Coordinates of C-alpha atoms in Angstrom, one line a residue:
Chain A
M1 CA 6.6 24.7 18.2
S2 CA 6.8 21.5 16.2
K3 CA 10.4 20.6 15.2
N4 CA 12.5 17.9 13.7
I5 CA 11.7 14.9 11.5
Y6 CA 10.9 11.5 13.0
V7 CA 11.2 8.3 11.0
Y8 CA 9.5 5.1 12.0
A9 CA 12.4 2.5 11.7
E10 CA 10.4 -0.6 11.0
Q11 CA 11.8 -3.9 12.2
R12 CA 10.5 -7.4 11.8
D13 CA 11.8 -10.2 14.0
G14 CA 14.4 -7.7 15.2
E15 CA 15.6 -7.1 11.7
L16 CA 15.7 -3.5 10.5
Q17 CA 13.8 -3.0 7.2
K18 CA 15.6 -1.3 4.4
V19 CA 12.8 1.2 4.0
G20 CA 13.5 2.8 7.4
I21 CA 17.1 3.3 6.4
E22 CA 16.0 4.8 3.1
L23 CA 13.7 7.2 4.9
I24 CA 16.4 8.3 7.2
G25 CA 18.4 9.3 4.1
E26 CA 15.5 11.2 2.7
A27 CA 14.7 12.8 6.0
K28 CA 18.3 14.1 6.3
R29 CA 17.9 15.8 2.9
L30 CA 14.7 17.4 4.0
A31 CA 16.1 18.3 7.4
E32 CA 18.9 20.2 5.8
V33 CA 16.5 22.5 4.1
L34 CA 14.7 23.1 7.3
D35 CA 17.8 23.2 9.4
Q36 CA 16.4 20.5 11.7
K37 CA 17.4 17.1 13.0
V38 CA 16.4 13.5 12.2
Y39 CA 15.4 11.0 14.8
A40 CA 14.5 7.4 14.3
M41 CA 11.8 5.7 16.3
L42 CA 12.8 2.1 17.1
I43 CA 9.9 0.1 18.5
G44 CA 10.0 -3.6 19.5
H45 CA 11.5 -6.0 22.0
N46 CA 15.2 -6.6 22.5
I47 CA 16.0 -4.3 19.6
T48 CA 18.0 -1.5 21.4
D49 CA 21.3 -2.7 19.9
Q50 CA 19.9 -1.9 16.4
A51 CA 20.0 1.8 17.2
A52 CA 23.7 2.0 16.2
A53 CA 22.9 1.0 12.7
L54 CA 20.3 3.7 12.4
I55 CA 22.8 6.3 13.5
A56 CA 25.4 5.0 11.1
H57 CA 22.9 5.5 8.3
G58 CA 22.4 9.1 9.3
A59 CA 20.0 9.5 12.2
D60 CA 21.0 12.2 14.6
G61 CA 19.3 10.3 17.4
V62 CA 17.2 7.2 18.1
V63 CA 14.2 7.0 20.4
V64 CA 13.8 3.4 21.5
V65 CA 10.7 1.8 23.0
D66 CA 11.7 -1.7 24.1
D67 CA 9.0 -3.8 25.8
P68 CA 8.0 -7.5 25.8
M69 CA 4.5 -6.3 24.7
L70 CA 6.1 -5.3 21.4
K71 CA 7.6 -8.6 20.5
D72 CA 5.3 -9.1 17.5
Y73 CA 3.7 -6.3 15.6
V74 CA 0.2 -5.6 16.9
T75 CA -1.5 -2.4 16.0
E76 CA -2.6 -1.0 19.3
P77 CA 0.6 -1.3 21.4
Y78 CA 2.7 0.0 18.5
A79 CA 0.3 2.8 17.9
K80 CA 0.4 3.7 21.6
A81 CA 4.2 3.8 21.6
V82 CA 4.5 6.0 18.5
T83 CA 1.7 8.3 19.6
A84 CA 3.4 8.7 23.0
I85 CA 6.7 9.7 21.3
I86 CA 4.9 12.2 18.9
K87 CA 3.0 13.8 21.8
E88 CA 6.2 14.2 23.8
K89 CA 8.5 15.3 21.1
D90 CA 6.1 17.3 18.9
P91 CA 7.8 16.6 15.6
E92 CA 7.2 18.7 12.5
I93 CA 7.3 15.7 10.1
V94 CA 6.8 11.9 10.7
L95 CA 7.6 9.4 8.0
Y96 CA 6.7 5.7 7.8
G97 CA 7.5 3.0 5.2
A98 CA 4.4 2.2 3.1
T99 CA 4.7 -1.5 4.0
S100 CA 1.9 -3.7 5.3
I101 CA 2.9 -2.6 8.8
G102 CA 3.4 1.1 8.1
R103 CA 0.1 1.3 6.3
D104 CA -1.7 -0.4 9.2
L105 CA 0.0 1.7 11.8
A106 CA 0.2 5.2 10.4
P107 CA -3.5 5.8 9.7
R108 CA -4.4 4.7 13.2
I109 CA -1.9 7.3 14.6
A110 CA -3.1 10.0 12.2
S111 CA -6.7 9.5 13.4
R112 CA -5.6 9.5 17.1
I113 CA -3.6 12.7 17.0
H114 CA -5.9 14.4 14.4
T115 CA -3.5 15.1 11.7
G116 CA -3.2 14.4 7.9
L117 CA -1.5 11.4 6.4
T118 CA -0.5 11.0 2.8
A119 CA -0.3 7.4 1.6
D120 CA 2.3 5.8 -0.5
C121 CA 4.4 8.8 -1.5
T122 CA 7.0 8.6 -4.2
G123 CA 8.4 12.1 -3.8
L124 CA 9.0 14.5 -0.9
S125 CA 10.2 18.0 -0.9
I126 CA 10.0 21.3 1.1
T127 CA 8.0 24.1 -0.4
E128 CA 10.2 27.2 -0.9
D129 CA 7.9 29.9 0.5
T130 CA 5.9 28.2 3.3
K131 CA 8.5 25.5 4.2
L132 CA 5.7 22.8 4.2
L133 CA 6.3 19.2 3.3
A134 CA 5.1 18.6 -0.3
M135 CA 4.1 15.0 -0.6
T136 CA 3.7 13.6 -4.1
R137 CA 1.9 10.3 -4.7
P138 CA 0.4 8.4 -7.6
A139 CA -3.4 8.0 -7.9
F140 CA -5.7 6.4 -10.4
G141 CA -3.4 3.5 -10.9
G142 CA -0.5 5.8 -11.5
N143 CA -2.1 7.8 -14.2
I144 CA -2.1 10.9 -12.2
M145 CA 0.4 12.3 -9.7
A146 CA -0.9 14.5 -6.9
T147 CA 1.1 16.7 -4.6
I148 CA -0.4 17.1 -1.2
L149 CA 0.1 19.5 1.7
C150 CA -1.0 19.4 5.3
E151 CA -1.0 23.0 6.4
N152 CA -2.7 23.4 9.7
H153 CA -2.1 20.1 11.6
R154 CA 1.2 18.7 13.0
P155 CA 3.0 16.6 12.5
Q156 CA 2.9 16.4 8.7
M157 CA 2.8 12.6 8.1
A158 CA 3.4 10.4 5.1
T159 CA 3.9 6.8 4.3
V160 CA 6.6 6.3 1.6
R161 CA 7.0 3.5 -0.8
P162 CA 10.0 1.2 -0.2
G163 CA 12.7 1.4 -2.8
V164 CA 11.9 4.9 -3.8
M165 CA 14.2 6.9 -1.5
K166 CA 18.0 6.6 -1.4
A167 CA 19.7 5.5 1.8
F168 CA 23.0 7.0 3.0
E169 CA 25.9 4.6 3.1
A170 CA 26.6 3.4 6.6
D171 CA 29.3 5.3 8.4
P172 CA 30.2 3.9 11.8
E173 CA 31.9 7.2 12.6
R174 CA 28.6 9.0 12.8
K175 CA 27.5 10.0 16.3
G176 CA 24.1 10.2 17.8
E177 CA 22.1 9.9 21.0
V178 CA 20.1 6.8 22.0
E179 CA 17.1 7.6 24.3
I180 CA 15.2 4.8 26.0
F181 CA 11.6 6.0 26.0
K182 CA 9.3 4.5 28.6
V183 CA 5.7 3.7 27.7
E184 CA 3.3 2.2 30.3
F185 CA 1.5 -0.7 28.7
T186 CA -1.5 -2.4 30.2
S187 CA -3.0 -5.8 29.3
A188 CA -5.9 -3.9 27.7
D189 CA -3.5 -2.6 25.0
M190 CA -3.1 -6.1 23.7
N191 CA -6.6 -6.1 22.2
V192 CA -6.1 -9.0 19.9
K193 CA -4.2 -12.3 20.4
I194 CA -1.6 -13.6 18.0
R195 CA -1.9 -17.3 17.9
E196 CA 0.6 -18.0 15.3
V197 CA 3.2 -16.3 13.1
V198 CA 3.7 -18.2 9.9
K199 CA 6.6 -17.5 7.6
A200 CA 5.9 -17.7 3.9
Q201 CA 7.3 -20.8 2.3
H202 CA 10.0 -19.9 -0.2
K203 CA 13.3 -18.4 0.9
S204 CA 14.1 -16.2 -2.0
L205 CA 14.8 -12.5 -1.5
D206 CA 11.9 -10.1 -1.4
I207 CA 11.8 -8.4 -4.8
T208 CA 12.1 -5.0 -3.3
E209 CA 15.5 -6.0 -1.8
A210 CA 16.9 -7.5 -5.0
K211 CA 19.6 -5.7 -6.9
I212 CA 18.7 -7.5 -10.2
L213 CA 15.3 -8.4 -11.3
V214 CA 14.3 -10.5 -14.3
S215 CA 10.6 -9.8 -14.7
G216 CA 8.1 -11.5 -17.0
G217 CA 4.8 -10.5 -18.4
R218 CA 2.1 -11.8 -20.7
G219 CA 4.6 -12.4 -23.5
V220 CA 6.2 -15.2 -21.4
G221 CA 3.2 -17.2 -22.4
N222 CA 2.9 -19.8 -19.5
A223 CA 4.2 -20.8 -16.1
E224 CA 6.7 -23.3 -17.5
N225 CA 8.4 -20.6 -19.6
F226 CA 9.3 -18.7 -16.4
S227 CA 12.1 -21.3 -16.0
K228 CA 14.0 -19.3 -18.7
L229 CA 13.7 -16.2 -16.5
H230 CA 14.8 -18.2 -13.4
D231 CA 17.8 -19.4 -15.3
L232 CA 18.9 -15.9 -16.3
A233 CA 18.2 -14.6 -12.8
E234 CA 20.3 -17.3 -11.3
V235 CA 23.4 -16.5 -13.4
L236 CA 22.9 -12.8 -12.8
G237 CA 22.4 -13.3 -9.0
G238 CA 19.0 -11.8 -9.1
E239 CA 15.3 -12.6 -8.4
V240 CA 12.4 -13.2 -10.7
S241 CA 9.4 -10.8 -10.6
A242 CA 6.3 -10.4 -12.8
S243 CA 3.7 -8.1 -14.2
R244 CA 0.1 -8.1 -13.1
A245 CA -0.9 -10.0 -16.2
A246 CA 1.5 -12.9 -15.4
V247 CA 0.3 -12.9 -11.7
D248 CA -3.4 -12.8 -12.6
S249 CA -2.8 -15.7 -15.0
G250 CA -1.4 -17.7 -12.1
W251 CA 2.1 -18.0 -13.5
M252 CA 3.8 -16.3 -10.6
P253 CA 2.8 -15.7 -6.9
H254 CA 1.4 -12.3 -5.9
D255 CA 4.3 -11.4 -3.8
R256 CA 6.4 -11.2 -6.9
Q257 CA 4.2 -8.6 -8.6
V258 CA 5.7 -5.3 -9.6
G259 CA 3.5 -2.3 -10.1
Q260 CA 0.8 -0.1 -8.7
T261 CA -1.1 -3.0 -7.0
G262 CA 2.2 -4.9 -6.4
K263 CA 5.5 -3.6 -5.2
T264 CA 7.7 -0.7 -6.2
V265 CA 11.2 -1.9 -7.1
R266 CA 14.4 0.0 -7.8
P267 CA 17.0 -2.6 -8.7
D268 CA 20.3 -1.8 -10.5
L269 CA 19.0 -3.9 -13.4
Y270 CA 15.5 -4.6 -14.4
V271 CA 15.0 -7.0 -17.3
A272 CA 11.5 -6.7 -18.6
C273 CA 10.7 -9.8 -20.7
G274 CA 7.5 -9.7 -22.7
I275 CA 6.0 -6.9 -20.6
S276 CA 4.2 -4.4 -22.7
G277 CA 4.4 -1.7 -20.0
A278 CA 1.0 -0.7 -18.7
I279 CA 1.3 2.5 -16.8
Q280 CA 0.4 0.7 -13.6
H281 CA 3.5 -1.5 -14.1
M282 CA 5.8 1.3 -15.0
A283 CA 4.8 3.1 -11.8
G284 CA 6.4 0.2 -9.9
M285 CA 9.7 0.0 -11.7
E286 CA 10.5 3.1 -13.7
N287 CA 13.1 4.2 -11.2
S288 CA 15.2 1.2 -11.8
E289 CA 18.8 2.2 -12.5
F290 CA 19.0 0.3 -15.8
I291 CA 16.0 -1.1 -17.7
L292 CA 16.6 -3.8 -20.3
A293 CA 13.4 -4.7 -22.3
I294 CA 12.9 -7.6 -24.6
N295 CA 9.7 -7.5 -26.5
K296 CA 8.4 -8.8 -29.9
D297 CA 6.1 -5.8 -30.2
E298 CA 8.0 -2.8 -31.5
A299 CA 5.2 -0.5 -30.2
A300 CA 5.4 -1.8 -26.6
P301 CA 5.6 1.3 -24.3
M302 CA 8.2 -0.6 -22.2
L303 CA 10.7 -0.3 -25.1
Q304 CA 10.2 3.5 -24.9
I305 CA 11.3 3.8 -21.3
A306 CA 14.0 1.2 -21.5
D307 CA 17.6 2.2 -21.4
L308 CA 18.2 -0.7 -23.9
G309 CA 15.2 -2.1 -25.8
I310 CA 15.5 -5.2 -27.9
V311 CA 12.8 -6.0 -30.4
G312 CA 13.0 -9.8 -30.5
D313 CA 11.8 -13.1 -29.2
L314 CA 12.5 -13.6 -25.5
H315 CA 12.1 -17.3 -25.8
K316 CA 15.2 -17.5 -28.1
I317 CA 17.2 -14.6 -26.7
L318 CA 17.0 -15.5 -22.9
P319 CA 18.5 -19.0 -23.1
K320 CA 21.3 -17.6 -25.4
L321 CA 21.9 -14.7 -23.0
T322 CA 22.0 -17.0 -20.0
A323 CA 24.5 -19.3 -21.8
A324 CA 26.7 -16.4 -22.9
L325 CA 26.7 -15.0 -19.3
K326 CA 27.7 -18.4 -17.9
E327 CA 30.5 -18.6 -20.3
L328 CA 31.7 -15.1 -19.4
K329 CA 31.6 -16.0 -15.7
E330 CA 33.7 -19.1 -16.2
Q331 CA 36.4 -17.2 -18.0
Chain Q
M1 CA -24.3 -10.7 14.4
K2 CA -24.7 -7.3 12.8
I3 CA -22.2 -7.0 10.0
V4 CA -21.6 -3.7 8.2
V5 CA -19.6 -3.5 5.0
C6 CA -18.3 -0.1 3.9
I7 CA -18.0 0.2 0.2
K8 CA -16.8 2.8 -2.3
Q9 CA -17.9 3.2 -5.9
V10 CA -14.8 3.7 -8.1
P11 CA -14.1 4.2 -11.8
D12 CA -12.8 1.0 -13.3
T13 CA -9.2 2.2 -13.5
T14 CA -8.1 -0.6 -15.8
E15 CA -10.2 1.3 -18.3
V16 CA -8.9 4.7 -17.5
R17 CA -7.1 6.3 -20.5
L18 CA -5.3 9.6 -20.8
D19 CA -6.2 12.2 -23.4
P20 CA -3.0 12.4 -25.5
K21 CA -3.7 16.1 -26.2
T22 CA -4.6 17.4 -22.7
N23 CA -2.9 14.7 -20.7
T24 CA -6.0 14.5 -18.5
L25 CA -8.0 11.5 -17.5
I26 CA -10.8 10.6 -19.9
R27 CA -13.7 9.9 -17.6
D28 CA -16.5 9.8 -20.2
G29 CA -17.8 6.3 -20.6
V30 CA -15.6 4.8 -17.9
P31 CA -17.7 2.3 -16.1
S32 CA -18.1 2.6 -12.3
I33 CA -17.7 -0.5 -10.2
I34 CA -17.8 -1.5 -6.6
N35 CA -14.2 -1.3 -5.5
P36 CA -12.8 -4.9 -5.8
D37 CA -11.5 -5.3 -2.2
D38 CA -14.8 -4.0 -0.9
K39 CA -16.8 -6.5 -3.0
S40 CA -14.7 -9.2 -1.6
G41 CA -15.7 -7.8 1.8
I42 CA -19.4 -8.0 0.9
E43 CA -18.9 -11.7 -0.1
A44 CA -17.1 -12.5 3.1
A45 CA -20.0 -10.8 5.1
L46 CA -22.6 -12.8 3.3
Q47 CA -20.7 -16.0 4.0
L48 CA -20.5 -15.1 7.7
K49 CA -24.2 -14.5 7.7
E50 CA -24.8 -17.9 6.2
Q51 CA -22.7 -19.5 8.9
C52 CA -24.3 -17.5 11.8
P53 CA -28.1 -17.7 11.4
G54 CA -29.9 -14.5 12.5
S55 CA -27.1 -12.3 11.3
T56 CA -27.7 -9.3 9.0
V57 CA -25.5 -7.5 6.5
T58 CA -25.8 -3.8 6.0
V59 CA -23.8 -2.1 3.3
L60 CA -22.8 1.6 3.7
C61 CA -21.4 3.9 1.1
M62 CA -20.4 7.5 1.1
G63 CA -20.6 9.1 -2.3
P64 CA -22.7 11.1 -4.8
P65 CA -26.2 10.0 -5.7
Q66 CA -24.9 7.9 -8.5
A67 CA -23.5 5.5 -6.0
D68 CA -27.0 4.2 -5.6
V69 CA -26.1 1.7 -8.4
A70 CA -23.3 0.2 -6.3
L71 CA -25.6 -0.2 -3.3
R72 CA -28.3 -1.9 -5.5
E73 CA -25.7 -4.3 -6.7
A74 CA -24.8 -5.2 -3.1
L75 CA -28.5 -5.7 -2.3
A76 CA -28.8 -7.9 -5.4
M77 CA -25.9 -10.0 -4.0
G78 CA -27.9 -10.6 -0.9
C79 CA -27.2 -7.7 1.6
D80 CA -30.2 -6.9 3.8
E81 CA -29.9 -3.2 4.1
A82 CA -28.2 -0.4 2.1
I83 CA -27.4 3.2 3.2
L84 CA -26.1 5.9 1.0
L85 CA -24.4 8.7 2.9
S86 CA -24.7 11.7 0.5
D87 CA -24.5 15.4 1.3
R88 CA -22.6 18.3 -0.2
A89 CA -21.2 18.8 3.3
F90 CA -19.3 15.5 2.9
G91 CA -17.7 16.5 -0.4
G92 CA -13.9 17.0 -0.9
A93 CA -13.1 14.8 2.1
D94 CA -9.6 13.3 2.6
T95 CA -9.3 10.0 4.4
W96 CA -9.4 11.6 7.8
A97 CA -12.7 13.4 7.1
T98 CA -14.1 10.4 5.2
S99 CA -13.5 8.1 8.1
S100 CA -15.0 10.6 10.5
T101 CA -18.2 10.7 8.4
L102 CA -18.4 6.9 8.1
A103 CA -17.7 6.4 11.8
A104 CA -20.5 8.8 12.6
A105 CA -22.9 6.8 10.5
L106 CA -21.7 3.5 11.9
K107 CA -22.4 4.8 15.4
K108 CA -26.0 5.2 14.3
I109 CA -26.2 1.9 12.5
G110 CA -24.6 -0.3 15.2
Y111 CA -22.3 -3.2 14.5
D112 CA -20.6 -6.3 15.7
I113 CA -18.2 -6.6 12.7
I114 CA -17.3 -3.8 10.3
I115 CA -15.6 -4.9 7.1
T116 CA -13.9 -2.5 4.7
G117 CA -11.8 -3.2 1.6
R118 CA -8.1 -2.9 2.1
Q119 CA -7.9 0.0 -0.3
A120 CA -9.7 1.6 -3.2
I121 CA -8.3 1.3 -6.7
D122 CA -8.6 5.0 -7.4
G123 CA -6.9 6.4 -4.3
D124 CA -4.9 3.3 -3.1
T125 CA -4.5 4.8 0.3
A126 CA -5.6 1.9 2.5
Q127 CA -6.2 4.5 5.3
V128 CA -10.0 4.7 5.7
G129 CA -10.4 1.3 7.4
P130 CA -7.9 1.8 10.1
Q131 CA -9.0 5.4 10.6
I132 CA -12.7 4.3 11.1
A133 CA -11.5 1.8 13.7
E134 CA -9.6 4.5 15.6
H135 CA -12.6 6.9 15.5
L136 CA -14.7 4.1 17.0
G137 CA -12.1 2.8 19.4
L138 CA -12.2 -0.7 17.9
P139 CA -9.4 -3.2 17.4
Q140 CA -8.6 -3.6 13.7
I141 CA -7.0 -6.3 11.6
S142 CA -6.0 -5.2 8.1
Y143 CA -5.1 -7.4 5.0
V144 CA -7.5 -10.2 6.0
E145 CA -7.4 -13.2 3.8
N146 CA -9.5 -15.6 5.9
I147 CA -12.2 -15.3 8.7
Q148 CA -13.4 -18.1 10.9
V149 CA -16.1 -17.7 13.5
E150 CA -14.9 -19.3 16.7
S151 CA -17.7 -18.4 19.1
E152 CA -20.4 -15.9 19.5
D153 CA -18.0 -13.0 20.1
T154 CA -14.6 -14.4 18.8
L155 CA -13.2 -14.5 15.3
V156 CA -10.0 -16.2 14.2
V157 CA -8.5 -14.2 11.3
Q158 CA -5.6 -14.8 9.0
R159 CA -3.8 -11.5 8.2
Q160 CA -1.3 -11.3 5.4
F161 CA 2.0 -9.4 5.8
E162 CA 5.0 -9.3 3.5
G163 CA 6.7 -12.6 3.7
F164 CA 4.6 -14.0 6.5
Y165 CA 1.1 -14.2 7.9
H166 CA -0.5 -14.0 11.4
I167 CA -3.3 -16.1 12.8
I168 CA -5.1 -13.7 15.2
E169 CA -7.9 -14.1 17.6
I170 CA -10.1 -11.0 17.9
K171 CA -13.2 -10.2 19.9
T172 CA -16.2 -8.4 18.4
P173 CA -16.9 -5.6 18.0
C174 CA -14.0 -5.1 15.6
L175 CA -13.0 -3.9 12.1
L176 CA -11.4 -6.0 9.4
T177 CA -10.0 -4.8 6.1
A178 CA -10.5 -7.3 3.3
L179 CA -8.0 -8.4 0.6
S180 CA -9.5 -9.3 -2.7
Q181 CA -8.5 -12.9 -2.2
L182 CA -10.6 -13.1 1.0
A183 CA -13.6 -14.2 -0.9
T184 CA -14.6 -14.4 -4.6
P185 CA -17.8 -12.3 -5.0
R186 CA -20.9 -14.2 -6.0
Y187 CA -22.9 -13.0 -9.0
M188 CA -26.1 -11.2 -8.6
T189 CA -29.1 -13.5 -9.3
V190 CA -32.0 -12.3 -11.5
H191 CA -34.2 -12.6 -8.5
G192 CA -31.7 -10.7 -6.5
V193 CA -31.6 -7.8 -9.0
M194 CA -35.5 -7.7 -9.1
D195 CA -35.5 -7.6 -5.3
A196 CA -32.8 -4.9 -5.2
Y197 CA -34.9 -2.6 -7.3
R198 CA -38.5 -3.5 -6.3
E199 CA -38.5 -4.9 -2.8
K200 CA -35.5 -3.4 -1.1
E201 CA -34.6 0.2 -0.7
V202 CA -31.4 2.3 -0.6
K203 CA -31.8 4.6 2.4
L204 CA -30.4 8.1 1.8
W205 CA -28.7 9.6 4.8
T206 CA -27.6 13.3 4.8
L207 CA -25.8 15.4 7.3
A208 CA -29.1 15.7 9.3
D209 CA -29.0 12.0 10.0
I210 CA -25.6 11.9 11.6
E211 CA -25.5 15.4 13.1
D212 CA -25.7 14.2 16.6
T213 CA -22.7 11.7 16.3
V214 CA -20.2 13.9 14.6
D215 CA -18.6 17.4 14.9
K216 CA -19.4 19.2 11.7
A217 CA -15.9 20.7 11.7
N218 CA -14.6 17.2 10.9
L219 CA -16.5 16.7 7.6
G220 CA -15.8 17.3 4.0
L221 CA -13.1 19.6 2.6
K222 CA -13.1 21.9 5.7
G223 CA -12.6 18.9 8.0
S224 CA -9.7 17.5 5.9
P225 CA -6.2 18.1 7.3
T226 CA -4.6 17.5 3.8
R227 CA -5.3 19.2 0.6
V228 CA -4.1 18.7 -3.0
M229 CA -1.7 21.4 -4.0
K230 CA -1.5 20.3 -7.6
S231 CA -1.9 17.2 -9.8
F232 CA -0.2 16.3 -13.0
T233 CA 0.5 13.5 -15.3
K234 CA 3.8 11.7 -15.2
Q235 CA 6.6 12.4 -17.6
A236 CA 8.0 9.4 -19.3
K237 CA 11.8 8.9 -18.8
G238 CA 14.1 10.0 -21.6
A239 CA 14.4 7.6 -24.5
G240 CA 17.1 5.0 -24.5
T241 CA 18.3 2.9 -27.3
V242 CA 15.9 0.5 -29.2
L243 CA 17.5 -2.1 -31.4
K244 CA 15.5 -4.1 -33.9
D245 CA 16.1 -6.5 -36.8
L246 CA 19.0 -8.1 -35.0
S247 CA 19.7 -11.8 -35.0
D248 CA 19.4 -13.4 -31.6
D249 CA 23.1 -13.7 -31.3
E250 CA 23.6 -10.0 -32.2
A251 CA 21.0 -9.1 -29.6
V252 CA 22.8 -11.1 -26.9
A253 CA 26.1 -9.4 -27.8
A254 CA 24.5 -6.0 -27.7
I255 CA 23.0 -6.7 -24.3
I256 CA 26.2 -8.0 -22.8
A257 CA 28.2 -5.0 -24.2
K258 CA 25.8 -2.6 -22.7
L259 CA 25.7 -4.3 -19.3
Q260 CA 29.5 -4.3 -19.2
E261 CA 29.7 -0.7 -20.2
K262 CA 27.4 0.1 -17.3
H263 CA 29.4 -2.1 -14.9
I264 CA 26.3 -4.2 -14.1
I265 CA 28.2 -7.4 -15.0

């Protein structure tokens, strides 16, 4: 009988990704309803010492596969490792982050073990009567939400957008078991050869990790004007992001794009500058804790969802706001 | 090399509007297009064909009869062969069943390289490509932004991930999923369009054509492990405060007061 919730705790270069920690938090909430336990799957090389952090964030146990074959992410060895754990442990639910890696890995595993997989979920719950995992996700560019069930296959699997679920605070007092899980790899499992791993150039924080985002849209007007957003972001200690319109115009790189085709963000403060608020953009930022919108157009939908909306000229307001915040800081 | 590109016909979602009364999608008059990532895949395949004389490009689409238009467009761009997989038995498929169906057809077609788009703009799942690869037992590389042919059976591919990219060597046969930046699709030529409708054909394949390469239990709605319990339109968040007709200084003061009140600064 399938039991317990397993979370794929993604690491890159030995560094745990926030989304895995978020999923442990969400899995704990679901597990409470089901009266089951939450286990993290930690796959990689020289990563066993990271297990403690996963337990501190709420995992009841961690299953570790540590092998030189798993140094860099390659689909087949990782798929083999996770599949082996699923076959052995027979979980009821398995969750993955909807990151590049999660979305490469999870469908492969779903096909292999013949079960369903729901992509890019933004909401999870347990149905009252049947105790199934109800997986809610946006479709049609965020215009429609669909809730999806996987009734007859196990495990029920989903990839979940980073930044959507809330992590538990780390508590070093939490206790859990670490199991070293052996998987026999052969050279045939390494069916592609990584020649080079190249880090992207700029060092700024990924926008999904930022606590404060200053985000620009069409109303910013051109690439140069983004300096006003950078100045504000600097004094606030945040990062700069952009709408699809600004990215498509070439004003900002694609990895800064918020929205359905970009990234989902959930910062404490989201400053929307000259972003009208297409539904696809809203889908990526509407769960921000506090939304400040500055827009010339009174009818902009962004002003309607903002916690504070200012009808005004961002080109004048942003420099003044930056200066005022600097002054406040110096006091 | 035999290159097969899997494409999907999708509604142009940038055109999708909601009916304010019923809160449902207005589909009437919404144009259908070849999914953008898939179209980039077609272009990449055509470029590979130009580099490797003797190669062919087959384009494969599962969908309703109307998807014929998408396949004609692919032919007009220069693809050699087009196959439309269409049968009531395939309807209502989730990604698992869709990939089973496409994999069954691919077994019949044969391939050295299979290219799919990364994801379709209507579903955004990015699952069908990797799932086809698994059904066929092929290595996959997703999020491909560059393909170089190194030798007869070896490709060197650049794969984008968040914050970094990989340069990967992969042997054919294999499956790649294309990002829209992989290749900018060429336009159809007038000659190409004429050929696509007069000289070339879209082959229609039904269940009967793939029956021997797939278990019927894995097709369509019945073969889908997942099902949609309900769908709904999203509720906008409760209204906040909107301030207008303020001077710039008043606006700045209002912002700072609010951010302080919320302990953000």
